[in-house]
Amino acid sequence: MTSPGPVPAPLSLDARAAAPLRLAGGVAIDGPADAAAALERLIAARTGLPVALDGAPASARIALTVTDDGAPESYRLAVDEHGATIAGADAAGLFYGIQTLAQLIGRDDDAWTVPAVRVEDAPRFAYRGVMLDVARHFHPVETVKAYIDRAAGLKFNHFHLHLSDDQGWRLEIASRPELTARASGSSIGGDPGGRYTQDDYRELVAYAAARHLTVVPEIDLPGHTHAVSLAYPELSEEPVLSDEVRRVVSEFGGDLPRNGAPYDGLAVGFSSLRIHDEATYAFVADVLAEVAALTPGPYLHVGGDEALGTPPEDFAYFVERVTRIAADTGKTPVTWHEAGAIGDRLAAGTIGQYWGYRTPAGGMDDKARAFVDHGGRVILSPADAVYLDMAYAADAPFGLRWAGVVDARQAYEWEPAEVVDGIGEAGILGVEAPLWTETVRDLATIDALAFPRIAAAAEAAWSPALGTTPQRSWASFRERVGRLAPLWTALGIGYTPLDDFPWAVEQPTTDRSLT
Ligand code: TNX
């Protein structure tokens, strides 16, 4: 059997002149316990075959090693009829090799097989992220874990949690207990709210780390802070009820925002903390210090988007101070690209997250370049390519449309180094696919919006540039994604079966010994 290869596309994949590896008769795995257990779970889910982790007799043997040399997160995989070896440069590389092997398992007549291949692989970008908005709709710990698992399987290594917004504050802050006590009970559309205790958050951080993802927490400031007015009203300005806010409220429903009352509509850009009140900075310092202390990863995201209720000079004053407060916690600040407007007043090294279009408009590219000019780098999240909350088709039952309908091909065919002039490979920290949850209530909707387009984002983040290897093309992507259908189904991923893809269908096996 040949294989079109894994997703995201590897650096190289070569077919070998050997028969495929047959997994019937049991599989034995040798190697580090955590990696062996991860592979065992995947093989069991995909095939139902028995797996032995202790070298018991078996017809197929898989050897896992960490070599401690080579590029970070890289791995080599070799398969022939006698077995498979996966050598990771580090534990993450080994984990990624395991994901590749699991994706290559297929069915040849009545046998579970892995094609004889040699794969050499390493990521293009160091930062490969997904974001989940748990503020517009709260998502419980189990849902977040399920999304972490899905991201890990596609070799993402950062998990950005959007923890606060107008509609709710989701993380317990011990020094500011009213935040979750008073401001976490609501979600959009009158749906239930929720919050994470600090133990919940630690559990998520550990769960992500075990799958080689770093959690990037975001506290969105100084706008997107209506929830703060429910807890600490003295910190909040009155909502700015612009024509645009009124238009969104009349189109999508709900009440106009009113301080002290939960906001459950879709409008943005009306809330602001009080910029010229020192109590605001005491609050911000307390919150960011706690979030930083709970977070082992290097990044602290402080938002900065759509602060339309904050005059530009006040925004500049605030961003200068907040990026310094974040840096003083020992973390690297991350902001949305709007904060680039303040240029050299940004704390040195601040990372900017670009969420404009593939072709920048309205000076968003200037703002993005400012981060690179001041010692930082940029995370690319072009909304008309990687915003997983955009509708994937004209008749999609959920999703927003402000960046257009983003079909799978559009999500795939873009090149990170060509988005912002003057920001090439070296200025790009990586690629992140956000999933805002205005229309997303549950895991089934997360899956339906994210899959399969999340695979396109994974490929932009991990794989060589578009068109530079045989696999890095839309035609190959379609084939490779189509082959993942049985694995995704086995893992419980409710992907949307878009017509673009030749979704593989497997007949149930007739040979009882294989099941
Ligand atoms: C814009 S992208 C926002 C979010 C919304 C999202 C919906 C960004 C930094 N801000 O507040 O949820 O659009 O797609």
Coordinates of C-alpha atoms and ligand atoms in Angstrom, one line a residue:
M1 CA 0.0 0.0 0.0
T2 CA 1.3 3.5 -0.7
S3 CA 0.5 6.4 1.5
P4 CA 0.1 10.0 0.6
G5 CA 1.6 10.8 4.0
P6 CA 0.7 12.5 7.2
V7 CA -0.9 15.8 8.2
P8 CA 0.8 18.2 8.5
A9 CA 3.1 17.4 5.6
P10 CA 6.6 16.3 6.6
L11 CA 9.9 17.7 5.4
S12 CA 10.4 14.5 3.4
L13 CA 8.7 11.2 2.9
D14 CA 10.1 8.4 0.8
A15 CA 8.5 5.1 0.0
R16 CA 10.9 2.1 0.6
A17 CA 11.3 -1.0 -1.4
A18 CA 9.8 -3.2 1.2
A19 CA 6.5 -4.8 2.1
P20 CA 4.3 -2.9 4.5
L21 CA 4.4 -3.6 8.2
R22 CA 1.5 -5.9 9.2
L23 CA 0.2 -5.2 12.7
A24 CA -1.8 -8.4 13.1
G25 CA -0.7 -10.8 15.8
G26 CA -0.1 -8.0 18.3
V27 CA 2.2 -5.1 18.5
A28 CA 5.1 -4.7 20.9
I29 CA 6.4 -1.2 21.8
D30 CA 9.8 -0.5 23.4
G31 CA 10.7 2.9 24.6
P32 CA 10.1 5.6 27.2
A33 CA 6.9 4.8 29.1
D34 CA 4.9 8.0 28.4
A35 CA 5.7 7.8 24.6
A36 CA 4.9 4.1 24.5
A37 CA 1.6 4.7 26.3
A38 CA 0.7 7.5 23.9
L39 CA 1.3 5.2 20.9
E40 CA -0.5 2.3 22.5
R41 CA -3.6 4.5 23.0
L42 CA -3.6 5.5 19.3
I43 CA -3.1 2.0 18.0
A44 CA -5.8 0.7 20.2
A45 CA -8.2 3.4 19.2
R46 CA -7.4 3.0 15.5
T47 CA -7.3 -0.8 15.2
G48 CA -8.5 -2.4 18.4
L49 CA -5.4 -4.6 18.3
P50 CA -3.7 -5.7 21.5
V51 CA -0.5 -3.9 22.3
A52 CA 2.2 -5.1 24.7
L53 CA 4.5 -2.5 26.3
D54 CA 6.9 -5.0 27.9
G55 CA 8.6 -6.7 25.0
A56 CA 6.2 -9.7 25.0
P57 CA 6.2 -11.8 21.8
A58 CA 4.4 -10.0 18.9
S59 CA 4.7 -10.0 15.2
A60 CA 5.2 -6.2 14.9
R61 CA 7.8 -4.4 16.9
I62 CA 8.0 -0.6 17.3
A63 CA 11.1 1.0 18.9
L64 CA 10.9 4.5 20.3
T65 CA 14.0 6.5 21.2
V66 CA 15.1 10.0 22.1
T67 CA 18.5 10.8 20.6
D68 CA 19.1 14.2 22.2
D69 CA 20.5 15.6 19.0
G70 CA 19.1 17.2 15.9
A71 CA 16.7 20.1 15.5
P72 CA 14.2 20.7 18.3
E73 CA 11.0 18.7 17.9
S74 CA 12.3 16.8 14.9
Y75 CA 12.1 13.1 14.4
R76 CA 12.9 10.3 11.9
L77 CA 10.5 7.4 11.3
A78 CA 11.4 4.3 9.4
V79 CA 9.0 1.4 8.6
D80 CA 9.5 -1.9 6.8
E81 CA 7.9 -5.3 7.0
H82 CA 9.9 -6.2 10.2
G83 CA 8.9 -3.2 12.3
A84 CA 9.2 0.5 12.8
T85 CA 11.6 2.9 14.6
I86 CA 10.9 6.4 15.7
A87 CA 13.8 8.5 16.8
G88 CA 12.9 11.9 18.2
A89 CA 15.6 14.6 18.7
D90 CA 13.7 15.2 22.0
A91 CA 10.6 14.0 23.7
A92 CA 8.4 16.3 21.6
G93 CA 10.0 15.0 18.4
L94 CA 9.3 11.4 19.5
F95 CA 5.7 12.4 20.3
Y96 CA 5.3 13.9 16.8
G97 CA 6.8 10.8 15.2
I98 CA 4.2 8.8 17.0
Q99 CA 1.4 11.0 15.6
T100 CA 2.8 10.4 12.1
L101 CA 2.9 6.7 12.6
A102 CA -0.7 6.5 13.9
Q103 CA -1.9 8.5 10.9
L104 CA -0.2 6.1 8.5
I105 CA -2.0 3.0 9.8
G106 CA -4.4 1.8 7.2
R107 CA -6.2 -1.3 6.0
D108 CA -5.0 -3.5 3.2
D109 CA -7.7 -6.0 2.4
D110 CA -8.2 -7.6 5.9
A111 CA -4.9 -6.5 7.5
W112 CA -3.9 -3.5 9.5
T113 CA -0.7 -2.2 7.9
V114 CA 1.7 0.7 7.9
P115 CA 3.4 1.4 4.5
A116 CA 7.2 1.0 4.2
V117 CA 8.3 4.6 4.4
R118 CA 11.1 6.7 5.6
V119 CA 10.1 10.1 7.0
E120 CA 12.4 12.9 8.1
D121 CA 10.6 15.7 9.7
A122 CA 11.1 19.0 11.7
P123 CA 8.8 22.0 12.2
R124 CA 9.1 25.2 10.1
F125 CA 8.0 27.5 13.0
A126 CA 8.8 27.3 16.7
Y127 CA 5.3 28.6 17.7
R128 CA 2.4 26.6 16.4
G129 CA -0.8 27.6 18.2
V130 CA -4.5 27.1 18.5
M131 CA -6.7 29.5 20.6
L132 CA -9.9 28.7 22.4
D133 CA -12.2 31.5 23.5
V134 CA -13.7 30.3 26.8
A135 CA -15.2 33.7 27.6
R136 CA -17.9 34.1 25.0
H137 CA -19.1 30.6 25.8
F138 CA -17.6 28.9 28.8
H139 CA -16.1 25.4 28.0
P140 CA -15.5 23.0 30.8
V141 CA -12.2 21.4 31.6
E142 CA -13.1 18.1 29.8
T143 CA -13.9 20.0 26.5
V144 CA -10.6 22.0 26.7
K145 CA -8.7 18.7 27.3
A146 CA -10.4 17.2 24.2
Y147 CA -9.3 20.2 22.1
I148 CA -5.8 20.0 23.5
D149 CA -5.7 16.3 22.4
R150 CA -6.9 17.3 18.9
A151 CA -4.3 20.0 18.6
A152 CA -1.5 17.7 19.8
G153 CA -2.3 15.2 17.1
L154 CA -1.6 17.8 14.5
K155 CA 1.7 18.8 16.1
F156 CA 0.6 22.2 17.5
N157 CA 2.7 23.1 20.5
H158 CA 1.0 26.2 22.0
F159 CA -2.5 26.4 23.5
H160 CA -3.8 30.0 23.9
L161 CA -6.7 30.3 26.3
H162 CA -8.7 33.5 25.9
L163 CA -9.7 33.7 29.6
S164 CA -11.6 37.0 29.9
D165 CA -13.9 39.1 27.8
D166 CA -17.0 41.3 28.0
Q167 CA -19.3 38.3 28.6
G168 CA -17.4 36.6 31.4
W169 CA -14.2 36.3 33.5
R170 CA -13.2 32.6 33.6
L171 CA -10.1 32.2 35.8
E172 CA -10.2 32.5 39.6
I173 CA -7.9 35.2 40.9
A174 CA -7.3 34.8 44.6
S175 CA -6.4 38.5 45.2
R176 CA -9.5 39.6 43.3
P177 CA -12.1 37.1 44.3
E178 CA -15.1 39.0 43.0
L179 CA -14.1 38.4 39.4
T180 CA -15.2 34.8 39.3
A181 CA -17.7 35.3 42.2
R182 CA -19.7 37.9 40.3
A183 CA -18.6 38.0 36.7
S184 CA -18.4 34.4 35.5
G185 CA -22.0 33.3 35.5
S186 CA -23.0 34.3 31.9
S187 CA -22.2 33.4 28.3
I188 CA -23.5 34.7 25.0
G189 CA -27.2 34.3 24.3
G190 CA -28.1 33.7 28.0
D191 CA -26.2 30.4 28.0
P192 CA -24.7 29.2 31.3
G193 CA -21.3 30.6 32.3
G194 CA -18.6 29.0 34.3
R195 CA -15.1 29.5 35.6
Y196 CA -11.9 27.6 36.3
T197 CA -10.5 27.3 39.8
Q198 CA -6.7 27.7 39.9
D199 CA -6.5 23.9 40.4
D200 CA -8.5 23.5 37.2
Y201 CA -6.1 25.8 35.4
R202 CA -3.1 23.9 36.8
E203 CA -4.7 20.7 35.6
L204 CA -5.1 22.1 32.1
V205 CA -1.5 23.3 32.0
A206 CA -0.2 19.8 33.1
Y207 CA -2.5 18.1 30.6
A208 CA -1.2 20.3 27.8
A209 CA 2.4 19.9 28.9
A210 CA 2.1 16.1 28.8
R211 CA 1.2 16.5 25.1
H212 CA 4.0 19.0 24.5
L213 CA 1.8 22.1 24.4
T214 CA 2.5 25.2 26.3
V215 CA -0.5 27.2 27.7
V216 CA -0.5 30.9 26.7
P217 CA -3.1 32.6 29.0
E218 CA -4.8 35.8 27.8
I219 CA -6.3 38.5 29.9
D220 CA -7.8 40.9 27.4
L221 CA -7.1 44.6 28.3
P222 CA -8.0 47.4 28.4
G223 CA -11.1 46.7 26.2
H224 CA -13.1 43.5 26.3
T225 CA -13.5 44.1 30.0
H226 CA -17.2 44.6 30.6
A227 CA -17.2 41.6 33.0
V228 CA -14.8 43.6 35.3
S229 CA -17.7 46.1 35.9
L230 CA -19.7 43.4 37.5
A231 CA -17.0 42.7 40.1
Y232 CA -15.1 45.9 40.5
P233 CA -17.3 48.7 39.1
E234 CA -14.9 51.4 40.2
L235 CA -12.4 50.2 37.6
S236 CA -14.7 50.5 34.5
E237 CA -15.6 53.3 32.3
E238 CA -19.2 53.6 31.1
P239 CA -19.9 51.6 27.9
V240 CA -19.3 53.6 24.7
L241 CA -22.5 53.0 22.7
S242 CA -21.3 53.7 19.2
D243 CA -23.4 53.4 16.1
E244 CA -21.6 50.1 15.4
V245 CA -22.4 48.7 18.8
R246 CA -26.1 49.7 18.3
R247 CA -26.1 48.1 14.8
V248 CA -24.7 44.8 16.1
V249 CA -27.2 44.8 19.0
S250 CA -30.1 45.4 16.6
E251 CA -28.8 42.7 14.1
F252 CA -27.9 40.0 16.6
G253 CA -30.2 40.8 19.5
G254 CA -29.8 41.2 23.3
D255 CA -29.7 44.3 25.4
L256 CA -27.2 47.2 25.1
P257 CA -24.4 46.8 27.5
R258 CA -24.9 48.4 30.9
N259 CA -22.2 48.4 33.6
G260 CA -22.9 46.1 36.5
A261 CA -25.3 43.9 34.4
P262 CA -24.0 40.8 32.5
Y263 CA -23.6 41.3 28.8
D264 CA -24.6 38.4 26.6
G265 CA -24.6 39.9 23.1
L266 CA -22.1 39.9 20.3
A267 CA -21.0 43.6 20.2
V268 CA -17.3 44.4 20.7
G269 CA -15.3 47.5 21.5
F270 CA -17.5 49.3 24.0
S271 CA -15.8 48.6 27.3
S272 CA -12.6 50.0 28.8
L273 CA -10.9 50.0 32.1
R274 CA -10.2 53.5 33.6
I275 CA -6.9 54.5 32.1
H276 CA -6.0 57.4 34.4
D277 CA -6.7 55.7 37.7
E278 CA -3.9 54.1 39.6
A279 CA -6.3 51.5 41.0
T280 CA -6.5 50.1 37.4
Y281 CA -2.8 49.4 37.4
A282 CA -2.9 47.8 40.9
F283 CA -5.6 45.5 39.6
V284 CA -3.7 44.7 36.4
A285 CA -0.5 44.0 38.3
D286 CA -2.3 41.7 40.8
V287 CA -4.1 39.7 38.1
L288 CA -1.0 39.4 35.8
A289 CA 1.2 38.4 38.7
E290 CA -1.1 35.5 39.7
V291 CA -1.6 34.4 36.1
A292 CA 2.1 34.4 35.5
A293 CA 2.8 32.5 38.7
L294 CA 0.3 29.8 37.6
T295 CA 1.8 29.5 34.2
P296 CA 5.1 27.7 33.5
G297 CA 5.3 28.8 29.9
P298 CA 7.1 32.0 28.7
Y299 CA 4.2 34.0 27.4
L300 CA 1.6 36.3 28.9
H301 CA -1.0 37.6 26.4
V302 CA -2.5 41.0 27.5
G303 CA -5.0 41.5 24.6
G304 CA -5.1 45.0 23.3
D305 CA -7.6 44.4 20.5
E306 CA -10.6 46.4 19.5
A307 CA -10.2 48.9 22.3
L308 CA -12.6 51.2 20.4
G309 CA -14.0 52.7 23.6
T310 CA -10.5 53.9 24.6
P311 CA -9.1 57.1 23.0
P312 CA -5.8 56.5 21.1
E313 CA -3.6 58.5 23.5
D314 CA -5.1 56.6 26.5
F315 CA -4.6 53.3 24.7
A316 CA -1.0 54.1 24.1
Y317 CA -0.5 55.1 27.7
F318 CA -2.2 51.9 28.9
V319 CA -0.4 49.5 26.5
E320 CA 3.0 51.0 27.4
R321 CA 2.3 50.3 31.1
V322 CA 0.6 46.9 30.7
T323 CA 3.4 45.5 28.5
R324 CA 5.9 46.6 31.1
I325 CA 3.8 45.1 34.0
A326 CA 3.6 41.8 32.0
A327 CA 7.4 41.9 31.3
D328 CA 8.1 42.6 35.0
T329 CA 6.4 39.2 35.9
G330 CA 9.3 37.6 34.0
K331 CA 7.1 36.6 31.0
T332 CA 7.3 37.8 27.4
P333 CA 4.2 40.0 26.7
V334 CA 2.0 39.1 23.7
T335 CA -0.6 41.5 22.4
W336 CA -2.9 41.7 19.4
H337 CA -1.5 43.7 16.5
E338 CA -3.3 46.9 17.4
A339 CA -0.8 47.5 20.2
G340 CA 1.9 47.9 17.6
A341 CA 0.5 51.4 17.1
I342 CA 2.6 52.6 20.0
G343 CA 5.9 51.6 18.4
D344 CA 8.9 52.1 20.6
R345 CA 6.7 52.5 23.7
L346 CA 6.0 48.8 23.7
A347 CA 8.1 46.8 26.2
A348 CA 11.1 45.6 24.2
G349 CA 10.6 42.1 22.8
T350 CA 6.7 42.2 22.9
I351 CA 5.2 39.6 20.5
G352 CA 2.5 40.8 18.2
Q353 CA -0.4 38.7 17.0
Y354 CA -1.6 39.7 13.6
W355 CA -5.3 39.1 12.9
G356 CA -5.8 41.1 9.7
Y357 CA -6.4 39.6 6.3
R358 CA -4.0 37.7 4.1
T359 CA -3.6 41.0 2.3
P360 CA -3.3 43.6 5.0
A361 CA -5.6 46.6 4.9
G362 CA -6.0 49.7 7.1
G363 CA -2.4 50.0 8.2
M364 CA -2.5 46.7 10.1
D365 CA 0.8 45.7 8.5
D366 CA 2.5 48.8 9.9
K367 CA 1.3 47.8 13.3
A368 CA 2.6 44.3 12.9
R369 CA 6.0 45.5 11.7
A370 CA 6.4 47.6 14.8
F371 CA 6.8 44.5 16.9
V372 CA 9.7 43.3 14.7
D373 CA 11.3 46.7 14.7
H374 CA 11.3 46.7 18.5
G375 CA 12.9 43.4 19.2
G376 CA 9.8 41.2 19.0
R377 CA 8.4 38.8 16.5
V378 CA 4.9 38.2 15.1
I379 CA 2.4 35.4 15.4
L380 CA 0.3 35.2 12.2
S381 CA -3.4 34.6 12.5
P382 CA -4.8 36.0 9.3
A383 CA -8.6 35.9 9.9
D384 CA -9.6 35.0 6.3
A385 CA -7.3 31.9 6.5
V386 CA -7.0 30.6 10.0
Y387 CA -10.0 32.0 12.0
L388 CA -11.7 28.7 12.7
D389 CA -14.9 30.5 13.8
M390 CA -15.6 31.8 10.3
A391 CA -18.3 29.9 8.5
Y392 CA -16.7 27.2 6.2
A393 CA -19.5 27.3 3.6
A394 CA -22.4 29.6 2.7
D395 CA -24.8 27.2 4.3
A396 CA -22.8 26.4 7.4
P397 CA -25.2 26.3 10.4
F398 CA -22.7 28.2 12.7
G399 CA -19.8 30.5 12.5
L400 CA -19.3 34.2 11.9
R401 CA -18.8 35.8 8.5
W402 CA -17.1 39.1 9.1
A403 CA -13.9 37.9 7.4
G404 CA -16.0 36.1 4.7
V405 CA -16.8 32.5 4.3
V406 CA -13.5 30.7 4.6
D407 CA -13.6 27.5 2.7
A408 CA -10.9 24.8 3.1
R409 CA -8.9 25.7 0.1
Q410 CA -8.7 29.3 1.2
A411 CA -7.7 28.1 4.6
Y412 CA -4.9 26.1 3.0
E413 CA -3.5 28.2 0.2
W414 CA -1.6 31.0 1.9
E415 CA 2.0 31.5 2.7
P416 CA 3.1 33.0 6.1
A417 CA 6.1 34.8 4.8
E418 CA 4.0 36.7 2.2
V419 CA 1.4 38.2 4.5
V420 CA 3.2 41.3 5.9
D421 CA 5.8 42.9 3.6
G422 CA 9.1 43.1 5.4
I423 CA 8.2 40.3 7.9
G424 CA 9.9 37.2 6.5
E425 CA 10.8 34.0 8.1
A426 CA 13.0 35.5 10.8
G427 CA 10.4 37.9 12.0
I428 CA 7.7 35.2 12.3
L429 CA 7.5 33.4 15.6
G430 CA 4.8 31.2 14.2
V431 CA 1.2 30.7 13.2
E432 CA -1.9 30.4 15.4
A433 CA -5.5 29.4 14.6
P434 CA -8.0 31.1 16.9
L435 CA -11.5 29.7 17.6
W436 CA -13.8 32.5 19.0
T437 CA -16.9 31.0 20.4
E438 CA -19.7 33.5 19.8
T439 CA -21.6 30.7 18.0
V440 CA -19.9 27.7 19.7
R441 CA -21.6 26.1 22.7
D442 CA -20.0 22.6 22.8
L443 CA -17.4 20.2 21.6
A444 CA -19.5 19.0 18.7
T445 CA -19.5 22.6 17.3
I446 CA -15.8 23.1 18.0
D447 CA -15.2 20.0 16.0
A448 CA -17.5 20.9 13.2
L449 CA -15.9 24.3 12.7
A450 CA -12.3 23.4 13.4
F451 CA -12.1 20.1 11.4
P452 CA -10.8 19.9 8.7
R453 CA -9.6 23.5 8.4
I454 CA -7.4 23.2 11.6
A455 CA -5.3 20.8 9.6
A456 CA -4.6 23.6 7.0
A457 CA -3.4 25.8 9.9
A458 CA -1.2 23.0 11.2
E459 CA 0.4 22.7 7.8
A460 CA 1.1 26.4 7.6
A461 CA 2.7 26.3 11.0
W462 CA 4.7 23.0 10.7
S463 CA 5.4 22.2 7.0
P464 CA 7.7 23.6 4.5
A465 CA 6.5 26.6 2.4
L466 CA 3.6 26.0 0.0
G467 CA 4.8 24.4 -3.3
T468 CA 8.3 23.6 -2.0
T469 CA 7.8 19.8 -1.5
P470 CA 5.7 17.3 -3.4
Q471 CA 3.3 17.0 -0.4
R472 CA 2.9 20.7 0.1
S473 CA 0.0 21.3 -2.3
W474 CA -3.7 21.5 -2.1
A475 CA -4.0 18.3 -4.2
S476 CA -1.9 16.3 -1.8
F477 CA -3.5 17.9 1.3
R478 CA -6.9 16.8 0.1
E479 CA -5.7 13.2 -0.2
R480 CA -3.9 13.2 3.1
V481 CA -6.8 14.7 5.0
G482 CA -9.2 12.3 3.4
R483 CA -7.2 9.4 4.7
L484 CA -7.5 10.6 8.2
A485 CA -11.3 10.1 8.4
P486 CA -11.1 6.7 10.1
L487 CA -8.6 7.9 12.7
W488 CA -10.6 11.1 13.4
T489 CA -13.8 9.0 13.7
A490 CA -12.0 6.5 16.0
L491 CA -10.9 9.4 18.2
G492 CA -14.4 10.8 18.4
I493 CA -13.7 13.9 16.3
G494 CA -16.9 15.1 14.6
Y495 CA -15.3 16.7 11.5
T496 CA -17.4 18.3 8.8
P497 CA -17.2 16.1 5.7
L498 CA -16.7 18.9 3.2
D499 CA -17.0 17.9 -0.4
D500 CA -13.5 19.0 -1.2
F501 CA -12.0 15.9 0.4
P502 CA -12.1 12.2 -0.6
W503 CA -13.1 10.9 2.8
A504 CA -11.8 7.3 3.3
V505 CA -14.4 4.7 4.1
E506 CA -13.2 1.5 5.6
Q507 CA -15.3 -1.7 5.4
P508 CA -15.5 -3.5 8.8
T509 CA -12.9 -6.2 8.9
T510 CA -14.2 -9.8 8.2
D511 CA -11.2 -11.5 9.8
R512 CA -12.1 -11.9 13.4
S513 CA -8.4 -12.4 14.4
L514 CA -7.7 -8.8 13.5
T515 CA -10.3 -7.2 15.6
Ligands
TNX1 C1 -12.5 39.8 16.5 S1 -9.7 38.9 16.6 C2 -12.0 39.7 17.8 C3 -12.8 38.9 18.8 C4 -14.0 38.3 18.2 C5 -13.7 37.8 16.8 C6 -14.7 37.0 16.2 C7 -9.7 39.8 17.8 C8 -8.4 40.0 18.3 N1 -10.9 40.2 18.3 O1 -13.2 39.7 19.9 O2 -14.4 37.3 19.0 O3 -13.3 38.9 16.0 O4 -14.3 36.4 15.0

